[in-house]
Amino acid sequence: MKSTIIHCHNICSFELVINDIPYQCHKPVIYFLSAVVRNFIDENPNSQSYFIRIEDANKYHVLISQILAFKTVIFSKDSYKFIQQFSKLLGITFFQDSLPTLNHYYINGYKNCSIMKNLMGLEKLYRSVTFENMKDSQNLMSNLLNILSAQTIAHSFISACMTLPYKIELFLEMIIGQDSFTLSKAIDRLAKKIIQGNEWHKNEMNLLLKLLAESQNKKYHTVQISHRDTNSEENEPNYFYIEIIRKDNVEELQKYVISKTNNDQQKDQWVIIPSDCERCSLLYNHNWSYNHMKIIDYAAFCGSSKCFRQLVINNFYFTKNTIKYAIAGGNVEIIRLCEQYERDEQLFQTSNYIINFSNTLEYAMMFNHHNIVEWLIDFKGQEKDAMNHYDTIIKYFNIKTLLFYLKRGHNPNNFIIPAAKYGCIELLEALKQLGCMNYNVNDQLTKMNPLHFAIKNQNYECIKYLLKEPSINVNSQTFPHLKTPLHMAVENNDEISVCLLLKEAEVNQELKNNEYKTPLQVAKDKKMVEIINIFLSTAKEHPLKFNR
């Protein structure tokens, strides 16, 4: 019996020739990607190449190769117009979600979006405020309070306190006396976070609550600072070398720590014991493997590059969290030293743990180190991880990184749920201006839509805003509990949200959850008298909306 050899590669190979430059690609790939080439192949099934001329294509050789190889494509302002032309001539619809956003971003630009400019100004204000420029900062905050909602200001205030805990007094000084309603909103949010018991932010929240209680004293921030060292010295058992590292005093480190350390066992004894005087809870995160922090990690977080380098030279080994603390600290010199350990096998052997930058993007975002965010995405392979942190960006009010994401072609719809969750009504409006069209996006696991999240977090301004959108699905149900927004409002005993929802003609009160109960039945079972009265009074006012 004779056999026939078929070279599958030859059958599947295809050449796309652009301006006389051949690009090798697989026929099934180009067939799927380009409608123009697909039609050509259908008419000429034996063809192995397709010729086309595209202006300026030679300039974007690498970009074309990435597209044809189905690799990650990074948009830029320079390449945007070419991508538009390239997609149009070849009938490529692959970028249809990203191009409208880029069109607005590059042609109109976020600078023409006044809301986004104000949000960027607010983010910058928190980072730039000092005691010396306090008067100017208060004036800027006063202007922003007249433009932005109290809900957005309150969220940004709490986020700034979490991101920059060592400047909490400054933030309070800047905002107190400006708008009592804004401050009350912030206190409400703070109380919710304390109730939730978020371990990461326990120290920051406790300090903020204490300072709020002392805010009647005009010199509360000065008093806090003057007593900080005294409190630390009295309460931190290892205060003396903590202060050495904080001040990056390498001579004192050599004298009091390194010179007294002769073996690995002694090195392990140099730890930072948890203290209420430390403002940043990340240093004592109980989700990590130990509660006592190694001094090399503390040096990385403080950005004390001289002490960090000296500890490395004297073989104080990296822990599995050293790079995370280095990213959180934001000191480029320390990060570069960590990178040397990642690359150098000989150096790698001196570490007890694998040295890599995976899962560090969150910490750069958390502490608003935007340049490090870009570096991790562009040079450390964090493109895929970047898609997991839409919530993180909004949680820590990182507007600069948000704009960076939009510039890279991320769909603005991805930020709708976080904006509703954290009560940033101006951000919802800005995203709409920047191309967002879908207010019915839902969480992949719970199927909660933006309205669910706004109701869960009692962000009433966002609820009102979303209910005005004609496309919003007010009867969307979660998975697996089948809760509508009305179910969720009733279960939270949230009278305001229930009132807002019942005013909407499209709300279906007869939908049942996974326990086969309507919202009214839930209220009845839990004996929520006020909620039941709202249902009854609304039924009298709008009888046509109710079956019973």
Coordinates of C-alpha atoms in Angstrom, one line a residue:
M1 CA 0.0 0.0 0.0
K2 CA 1.4 3.4 -1.0
S3 CA 1.5 6.3 1.4
T4 CA 1.3 10.0 0.8
I5 CA 3.1 12.6 2.7
I6 CA 1.2 15.9 3.2
H7 CA 3.1 18.8 4.7
C8 CA 0.5 20.5 6.8
H9 CA 2.7 23.5 7.3
N10 CA 2.7 24.2 3.6
I11 CA -1.1 24.0 3.4
C12 CA -1.6 26.3 6.4
S13 CA 1.2 28.8 5.6
F14 CA 0.2 32.1 4.0
E15 CA 2.0 35.2 3.0
L16 CA 0.5 38.7 3.5
V17 CA 2.6 41.0 1.3
I18 CA 2.3 44.6 2.4
N19 CA 4.2 47.2 0.3
D20 CA 6.4 44.3 -1.1
I21 CA 7.4 43.2 2.5
P22 CA 6.2 39.6 3.1
Y23 CA 4.7 38.7 6.5
Q24 CA 4.5 35.0 7.2
C25 CA 1.3 33.9 8.9
H26 CA -1.1 30.9 9.3
K27 CA -3.9 30.8 6.8
P28 CA -6.6 29.9 9.4
V29 CA -5.4 32.9 11.5
I30 CA -5.5 35.5 8.7
Y31 CA -8.7 33.9 7.4
F32 CA -10.3 34.6 10.8
L33 CA -8.7 38.0 11.3
S34 CA -9.3 39.8 8.0
A35 CA -12.6 39.9 6.1
V36 CA -10.9 41.1 3.0
V37 CA -8.4 38.2 2.9
R38 CA -11.2 35.8 3.8
N39 CA -13.1 36.8 0.7
F40 CA -10.0 36.5 -1.4
I41 CA -9.2 33.0 -0.1
D42 CA -12.8 31.9 -0.6
E43 CA -12.5 32.9 -4.3
N44 CA -8.9 31.6 -4.6
P45 CA -8.7 28.6 -2.3
N46 CA -5.3 27.5 -3.6
S47 CA -3.6 30.9 -3.2
Q48 CA -0.7 31.2 -0.8
S49 CA -0.3 35.0 -0.7
Y50 CA -2.2 38.3 -0.8
F51 CA -0.8 41.6 -1.9
I52 CA -1.9 45.0 -0.6
R53 CA -0.4 48.5 -0.3
I54 CA -0.9 50.5 2.9
E55 CA 0.6 53.9 3.5
D56 CA 3.3 54.1 6.2
A57 CA 3.1 50.3 6.7
N58 CA 6.9 50.0 6.6
K59 CA 7.2 52.2 9.6
Y60 CA 5.0 49.8 11.7
H61 CA 6.6 46.5 10.7
V62 CA 6.9 45.3 14.4
L63 CA 3.3 46.3 15.1
I64 CA 2.0 44.4 12.0
S65 CA 4.0 41.3 13.0
Q66 CA 2.4 41.4 16.5
I67 CA -1.1 41.7 15.1
L68 CA -0.6 38.8 12.7
A69 CA 0.9 36.6 15.4
F70 CA -2.0 37.4 17.8
K71 CA 0.4 38.8 20.4
T72 CA -0.4 41.6 22.8
V73 CA -0.7 44.9 20.9
I74 CA 0.2 48.2 22.6
F75 CA -1.5 51.2 21.1
S76 CA 0.2 54.6 21.1
K77 CA -0.8 58.0 19.9
D78 CA 1.5 57.7 16.9
S79 CA 0.3 54.3 15.8
Y80 CA -3.5 55.0 16.3
K81 CA -4.2 56.4 12.9
F82 CA -2.2 53.6 11.2
I83 CA -4.2 51.0 13.2
Q84 CA -7.4 52.6 12.0
Q85 CA -6.3 52.6 8.4
F86 CA -4.8 49.0 8.6
S87 CA -8.1 47.7 10.1
K88 CA -10.2 49.4 7.5
L89 CA -8.3 48.2 4.5
L90 CA -8.1 44.6 5.6
G91 CA -11.5 44.5 7.1
I92 CA -10.3 43.7 10.7
T93 CA -13.0 44.2 13.3
F94 CA -10.8 42.7 16.1
F95 CA -10.1 46.2 17.6
Q96 CA -13.7 47.5 17.4
D97 CA -14.0 47.7 21.2
S98 CA -10.8 49.7 21.6
L99 CA -10.8 52.0 18.6
P100 CA -13.8 54.2 19.7
T101 CA -12.2 54.8 23.0
L102 CA -8.9 55.7 21.4
N103 CA -10.7 57.9 18.9
H104 CA -12.1 60.0 21.7
Y105 CA -8.8 59.9 23.6
Y106 CA -6.5 60.9 20.8
I107 CA -8.8 63.2 18.8
N108 CA -10.7 64.9 21.5
G109 CA -8.4 63.9 24.3
Y110 CA -9.1 63.6 28.0
K111 CA -7.8 67.1 28.4
N112 CA -11.1 68.3 26.8
C113 CA -13.0 66.2 29.4
S114 CA -13.4 68.8 32.2
I115 CA -14.5 66.1 34.7
M116 CA -11.4 64.0 34.2
K117 CA -9.2 67.1 34.5
N118 CA -10.9 67.8 37.9
L119 CA -10.4 64.3 39.1
M120 CA -6.7 64.4 38.0
G121 CA -6.3 67.7 39.9
L122 CA -7.8 66.1 43.0
E123 CA -5.4 63.2 42.9
K124 CA -2.4 65.5 42.4
L125 CA -3.5 67.8 45.2
Y126 CA -3.3 64.9 47.8
R127 CA 0.1 64.0 46.6
S128 CA 1.5 67.5 46.6
V129 CA 0.1 69.0 49.8
T130 CA 2.6 70.0 52.5
F131 CA 2.5 72.1 55.7
E132 CA 4.3 74.9 53.7
N133 CA 1.7 75.1 50.9
M134 CA -1.3 74.3 53.1
K135 CA -3.1 77.6 52.4
D136 CA -2.9 77.2 48.6
S137 CA -4.0 73.5 49.0
Q138 CA -7.0 74.5 51.0
N139 CA -8.0 77.0 48.3
L140 CA -7.7 74.4 45.6
M141 CA -9.7 71.9 47.7
S142 CA -12.4 74.6 48.2
N143 CA -12.7 75.1 44.4
L144 CA -12.9 71.3 43.9
L145 CA -15.6 71.0 46.6
N146 CA -17.8 73.4 44.5
I147 CA -17.3 71.2 41.4
L148 CA -17.2 67.6 42.6
S149 CA -19.8 65.7 44.6
A150 CA -19.3 65.1 48.4
Q151 CA -19.4 61.4 47.7
T152 CA -16.4 61.5 45.3
I153 CA -14.4 63.8 47.6
A154 CA -15.1 61.5 50.6
H155 CA -13.9 58.5 48.6
S156 CA -10.8 60.3 47.4
F157 CA -10.1 61.4 51.0
I158 CA -10.3 57.9 52.5
S159 CA -8.2 56.5 49.6
A160 CA -5.5 59.1 50.1
C161 CA -5.3 58.3 53.8
M162 CA -4.8 54.6 53.0
T163 CA -2.3 55.3 50.2
L164 CA -0.3 58.0 52.1
P165 CA -0.9 57.3 55.8
Y166 CA 2.1 59.5 56.9
K167 CA 0.2 62.5 55.5
I168 CA -3.1 62.0 57.2
E169 CA -2.8 65.1 59.3
L170 CA -2.2 67.1 56.2
F171 CA -5.3 65.7 54.5
L172 CA -7.5 66.5 57.5
E173 CA -6.1 70.0 57.8
M174 CA -6.9 70.6 54.1
I175 CA -10.4 69.3 54.2
I176 CA -11.7 70.2 57.7
G177 CA -13.6 73.5 57.8
Q178 CA -14.3 73.3 54.1
D179 CA -17.5 71.3 54.0
S180 CA -19.0 69.6 57.0
F181 CA -21.2 67.4 54.8
T182 CA -18.1 66.1 53.0
L183 CA -16.4 65.3 56.3
S184 CA -19.5 63.5 57.5
K185 CA -19.5 61.4 54.3
A186 CA -15.9 60.5 55.0
I187 CA -16.7 59.5 58.6
D188 CA -19.5 57.3 57.4
R189 CA -17.2 55.5 55.0
L190 CA -14.6 55.2 57.7
A191 CA -17.1 53.6 60.0
K192 CA -18.1 51.1 57.4
K193 CA -14.4 50.1 56.8
I194 CA -13.9 49.6 60.5
I195 CA -17.0 47.4 60.7
Q196 CA -15.7 45.4 57.8
G197 CA -12.5 44.8 59.8
N198 CA -10.1 45.2 56.9
E199 CA -6.8 44.1 58.3
W200 CA -4.8 45.9 55.7
H201 CA -6.1 49.3 56.8
K202 CA -6.7 48.8 60.5
N203 CA -3.9 51.1 61.7
E204 CA -4.7 53.9 59.2
M205 CA -8.3 53.8 60.1
N206 CA -7.8 53.9 63.8
L207 CA -5.4 56.8 63.5
L208 CA -7.8 58.7 61.3
L209 CA -10.7 58.1 63.7
K210 CA -8.5 59.3 66.6
L211 CA -7.5 62.5 64.7
L212 CA -11.1 63.1 63.7
A213 CA -12.1 63.0 67.4
E214 CA -9.3 65.5 68.2
S215 CA -10.0 67.7 65.2
Q216 CA -11.6 70.4 67.5
N217 CA -8.0 71.1 68.6
K218 CA -6.6 73.4 65.9
K219 CA -3.1 72.1 66.6
Y220 CA -4.0 68.5 66.6
H221 CA -1.7 67.6 63.7
T222 CA 1.3 69.4 65.3
V223 CA 0.7 67.6 68.6
Q224 CA 0.4 64.3 66.8
I225 CA 3.7 64.8 65.0
S226 CA 5.6 66.1 68.1
H227 CA 4.5 63.0 70.1
R228 CA 4.9 60.4 67.4
D229 CA 8.6 59.7 68.2
T230 CA 7.9 59.7 71.9
N231 CA 5.0 57.3 71.5
S232 CA 7.1 55.1 69.3
E233 CA 10.0 55.1 71.7
E234 CA 7.8 54.1 74.6
N235 CA 5.7 51.5 72.7
E236 CA 8.0 49.9 70.1
P237 CA 10.5 47.5 71.8
N238 CA 12.9 47.7 68.9
Y239 CA 12.5 51.5 68.2
F240 CA 16.2 52.3 68.0
Y241 CA 16.9 50.3 64.9
I242 CA 13.5 51.1 63.3
E243 CA 14.5 54.7 63.5
I244 CA 17.9 54.0 62.0
I245 CA 16.2 52.4 59.0
R246 CA 13.6 55.1 58.7
K247 CA 16.3 57.7 58.5
D248 CA 18.5 55.5 56.2
N249 CA 21.4 55.9 58.6
V250 CA 23.8 53.3 57.3
E251 CA 26.6 54.2 59.7
E252 CA 24.3 53.5 62.7
L253 CA 23.0 50.3 61.1
Q254 CA 26.6 49.0 60.7
K255 CA 27.4 49.9 64.3
Y256 CA 24.3 48.7 66.2
V257 CA 22.9 45.9 63.9
I258 CA 25.4 44.4 61.4
S259 CA 28.4 44.4 63.7
K260 CA 26.5 42.4 66.3
T261 CA 25.3 39.8 63.8
N262 CA 27.5 36.8 63.2
N263 CA 25.3 34.1 61.9
D264 CA 22.0 33.4 60.1
Q265 CA 20.2 32.7 63.4
Q266 CA 21.1 36.1 64.7
K267 CA 20.0 37.7 61.5
D268 CA 16.6 36.2 61.8
Q269 CA 16.2 37.8 65.2
W270 CA 16.2 41.3 63.7
V271 CA 12.5 41.8 63.1
I272 CA 9.9 44.5 63.3
I273 CA 7.4 43.7 66.0
P274 CA 3.8 44.9 65.3
S275 CA 3.0 48.3 66.9
D276 CA 0.0 50.5 67.1
C277 CA 2.4 53.5 66.4
E278 CA 3.0 52.2 62.9
R279 CA 0.6 53.9 60.5
C280 CA 0.7 51.4 57.6
S281 CA -1.1 48.1 58.3
L282 CA 0.5 46.5 55.2
L283 CA 3.6 46.0 57.3
Y284 CA 1.7 43.7 59.6
N285 CA -0.6 42.0 57.1
H286 CA -1.9 38.8 58.8
N287 CA -2.6 37.3 55.3
W288 CA 1.2 36.9 54.8
S289 CA 3.2 34.1 56.4
Y290 CA 4.6 36.0 59.4
N291 CA 3.6 38.8 61.7
H292 CA 7.1 39.9 62.6
M293 CA 8.6 41.7 59.6
K294 CA 12.2 41.2 58.6
I295 CA 14.3 44.4 58.7
I296 CA 15.3 44.0 55.0
D297 CA 11.6 44.2 54.1
Y298 CA 11.2 47.2 56.3
A299 CA 14.2 48.9 54.6
A300 CA 12.6 48.1 51.2
F301 CA 9.3 49.6 52.3
C302 CA 10.8 52.8 53.8
G303 CA 12.8 53.3 50.6
S304 CA 16.0 53.3 52.6
S305 CA 18.3 52.4 49.8
K306 CA 21.6 52.7 51.7
C307 CA 20.5 50.5 54.5
F308 CA 18.9 48.0 52.1
R309 CA 22.1 47.7 50.1
Q310 CA 24.2 47.2 53.2
L311 CA 21.9 44.5 54.5
V312 CA 22.1 42.7 51.1
I313 CA 25.9 42.9 51.2
N314 CA 26.0 41.4 54.6
N315 CA 23.7 38.5 53.5
F316 CA 20.4 39.4 55.1
Y317 CA 18.4 37.2 52.8
F318 CA 15.4 38.3 50.9
T319 CA 12.0 37.0 52.0
K320 CA 9.2 36.0 49.7
N321 CA 7.7 39.5 50.2
T322 CA 10.8 41.6 49.8
I323 CA 9.9 42.6 46.2
K324 CA 6.3 43.4 47.2
Y325 CA 7.6 45.8 49.9
A326 CA 10.1 47.3 47.5
I327 CA 7.4 48.0 45.0
A328 CA 5.1 49.5 47.7
G329 CA 8.0 51.7 48.9
G330 CA 8.6 52.9 45.4
N331 CA 12.4 53.4 45.6
V332 CA 13.8 52.8 42.1
E333 CA 17.3 52.0 43.3
I334 CA 16.0 49.2 45.6
I335 CA 13.8 47.8 42.9
R336 CA 16.8 47.7 40.5
L337 CA 18.8 45.8 43.1
C338 CA 15.9 43.3 43.4
E339 CA 15.9 43.0 39.6
Q340 CA 19.6 42.1 39.7
Y341 CA 18.8 39.2 42.0
E342 CA 16.0 38.1 39.6
R343 CA 18.5 38.0 36.7
D344 CA 21.7 36.8 38.3
E345 CA 21.8 33.1 39.1
Q346 CA 24.8 33.5 41.4
L347 CA 23.0 36.2 43.4
F348 CA 19.8 34.2 43.3
Q349 CA 21.5 31.4 45.3
T350 CA 21.9 33.8 48.3
S351 CA 18.2 34.2 48.6
N352 CA 15.8 31.8 50.4
Y353 CA 13.0 32.5 48.0
I354 CA 12.3 32.7 44.3
I355 CA 12.9 36.3 43.2
N356 CA 10.4 37.6 40.6
F357 CA 8.0 40.5 40.1
S358 CA 4.8 38.5 39.6
N359 CA 1.8 39.7 41.6
T360 CA 3.4 43.0 42.5
L361 CA 1.3 45.3 40.2
E362 CA -1.3 45.7 42.9
Y363 CA 1.2 47.3 45.4
A364 CA 2.4 49.8 42.8
M365 CA -1.2 50.8 42.2
M366 CA -2.1 50.8 45.9
F367 CA 0.7 53.4 46.7
N368 CA 0.1 55.3 43.4
H369 CA 3.6 54.7 41.9
H370 CA 2.4 55.2 38.4
N371 CA 5.8 55.0 36.7
I372 CA 6.4 51.6 38.4
V373 CA 3.0 50.5 37.1
E374 CA 4.0 51.3 33.5
W375 CA 7.4 49.6 34.0
L376 CA 5.8 46.4 35.4
I377 CA 3.4 46.2 32.5
D378 CA 5.8 47.1 29.8
F379 CA 9.0 45.2 30.9
K380 CA 8.0 42.7 33.5
G381 CA 5.2 40.8 31.7
Q382 CA 2.3 42.1 33.8
E383 CA -0.1 42.7 30.9
K384 CA -2.4 39.9 31.8
D385 CA -2.3 40.8 35.5
A386 CA -3.2 44.3 34.6
M387 CA -6.7 43.2 33.7
N388 CA -7.3 42.0 37.3
H389 CA -6.9 45.4 38.9
Y390 CA -9.6 47.7 37.5
D391 CA -11.1 47.7 41.0
T392 CA -7.7 48.5 42.6
I393 CA -7.2 51.6 40.4
I394 CA -10.5 53.1 41.5
K395 CA -10.3 51.9 45.1
Y396 CA -7.1 53.9 45.6
F397 CA -8.3 56.8 43.4
N398 CA -5.4 56.3 40.9
I399 CA -6.7 58.5 38.1
K400 CA -3.3 58.7 36.3
T401 CA -3.2 54.9 36.0
L402 CA -6.8 54.9 34.8
L403 CA -5.9 57.2 31.9
F404 CA -2.9 55.1 31.1
Y405 CA -5.2 52.1 30.9
L406 CA -7.6 53.9 28.6
K407 CA -4.7 55.0 26.4
R408 CA -3.6 51.4 26.1
G409 CA -7.0 50.4 24.7
H410 CA -8.7 49.0 27.8
N411 CA -12.4 49.2 27.5
P412 CA -13.8 52.0 29.8
N413 CA -16.8 49.7 30.6
N414 CA -14.4 47.8 32.9
F415 CA -14.3 50.7 35.3
I416 CA -18.1 51.2 35.6
I417 CA -18.6 48.7 38.4
P418 CA -15.7 50.0 40.5
A419 CA -16.9 53.6 40.0
A420 CA -20.4 52.6 41.2
K421 CA -19.0 50.5 44.0
Y422 CA -16.9 53.4 45.5
G423 CA -19.4 56.2 44.7
C424 CA -17.4 58.1 42.1
I425 CA -20.4 59.7 40.3
E426 CA -18.1 62.1 38.3
L427 CA -16.1 59.2 37.1
L428 CA -19.2 57.6 35.8
E429 CA -19.9 60.7 33.8
A430 CA -16.3 61.0 32.6
L431 CA -16.3 57.4 31.4
K432 CA -19.4 58.1 29.5
Q433 CA -17.7 61.0 27.8
L434 CA -14.7 58.8 27.0
G435 CA -16.8 56.2 25.2
C436 CA -18.5 54.0 27.8
M437 CA -21.9 52.8 26.5
N438 CA -22.7 49.8 28.7
Y439 CA -24.1 50.3 32.2
N440 CA -25.2 46.6 32.4
V441 CA -21.8 45.1 32.7
N442 CA -21.8 42.5 35.5
D443 CA -19.3 40.8 37.8
Q444 CA -18.3 37.5 36.2
L445 CA -18.8 35.5 39.5
T446 CA -21.8 37.1 41.1
K447 CA -23.5 38.7 38.0
M448 CA -24.0 41.9 40.1
N449 CA -24.4 44.9 37.8
P450 CA -23.3 48.5 38.7
L451 CA -26.7 49.2 40.3
H452 CA -26.3 46.2 42.6
F453 CA -22.9 47.5 43.8
A454 CA -24.1 51.1 44.2
I455 CA -27.0 49.8 46.4
K456 CA -24.8 47.4 48.4
N457 CA -22.5 50.3 49.3
Q458 CA -25.4 52.9 49.7
N459 CA -23.9 55.3 47.2
Y460 CA -27.2 57.2 46.7
E461 CA -25.9 59.7 44.1
C462 CA -24.7 56.9 41.9
I463 CA -28.0 55.1 42.3
K464 CA -29.8 58.2 41.1
Y465 CA -27.4 58.6 38.2
L466 CA -27.7 55.0 37.1
L467 CA -31.5 55.0 37.3
K468 CA -31.6 57.9 34.9
E469 CA -29.8 55.8 32.3
P470 CA -32.5 54.4 29.9
S471 CA -30.4 51.3 29.2
I472 CA -29.9 50.2 32.9
N473 CA -31.5 46.9 33.8
V474 CA -33.2 47.5 37.1
N475 CA -34.4 43.9 37.3
S476 CA -31.0 42.2 36.8
Q477 CA -30.6 39.2 39.1
T478 CA -27.4 38.0 40.8
F479 CA -26.0 34.4 40.7
P480 CA -26.8 32.1 42.4
H481 CA -29.1 34.0 44.8
L482 CA -31.2 35.7 42.1
K483 CA -31.3 39.0 43.9
T484 CA -32.6 42.0 42.1
P485 CA -31.4 45.5 43.2
L486 CA -34.7 45.8 45.1
H487 CA -34.0 42.5 46.9
M488 CA -30.6 43.8 47.9
A489 CA -32.0 47.2 49.1
V490 CA -34.6 45.4 51.2
E491 CA -32.1 43.0 52.8
N492 CA -29.9 45.9 53.7
N493 CA -32.9 47.6 55.3
D494 CA -32.0 50.6 53.1
E495 CA -35.1 52.8 53.0
I496 CA -33.6 55.4 50.7
S497 CA -32.6 52.9 48.0
V498 CA -36.0 51.2 48.3
C499 CA -37.8 54.6 47.7
L500 CA -35.5 55.4 44.7
L501 CA -36.2 52.0 43.1
L502 CA -39.9 52.0 43.6
K503 CA -40.2 55.2 41.7
E504 CA -39.0 53.5 38.6
A505 CA -41.8 52.2 36.4
E506 CA -39.8 49.3 35.1
V507 CA -39.1 47.7 38.5
N508 CA -40.7 44.3 38.7
Q509 CA -41.6 43.6 42.3
E510 CA -42.8 40.1 41.5
L511 CA -39.4 38.7 40.7
K512 CA -38.3 36.0 43.3
N513 CA -34.9 35.2 44.7
N514 CA -33.5 31.6 45.0
E515 CA -35.7 31.2 48.1
Y516 CA -38.8 32.0 46.0
K517 CA -39.5 35.2 47.8
T518 CA -40.3 38.7 46.4
P519 CA -38.7 41.8 48.0
L520 CA -41.9 42.5 49.9
Q521 CA -42.0 38.9 51.3
V522 CA -38.4 39.3 52.4
A523 CA -39.4 42.5 54.3
K524 CA -42.4 40.8 55.8
D525 CA -40.3 37.8 57.0
K526 CA -37.8 40.1 58.6
K527 CA -40.5 42.3 60.1
M528 CA -39.1 45.5 58.5
V529 CA -42.0 47.7 59.3
E530 CA -40.6 50.9 57.7
I531 CA -39.8 49.1 54.5
I532 CA -43.3 47.5 54.3
N533 CA -44.8 51.0 54.8
I534 CA -42.8 52.3 51.9
F535 CA -44.2 49.6 49.7
L536 CA -47.7 50.3 50.8
S537 CA -47.4 54.1 50.5
T538 CA -45.9 53.8 47.0
A539 CA -48.7 51.4 46.0
K540 CA -51.3 54.1 47.0
E541 CA -49.4 56.8 45.0
H542 CA -48.8 54.7 41.9
P543 CA -51.5 52.0 41.8
L544 CA -50.8 51.2 38.2
K545 CA -47.3 49.9 39.0
F546 CA -48.6 47.2 41.3
N547 CA -50.5 44.0 40.5
R548 CA -51.8 43.8 44.1

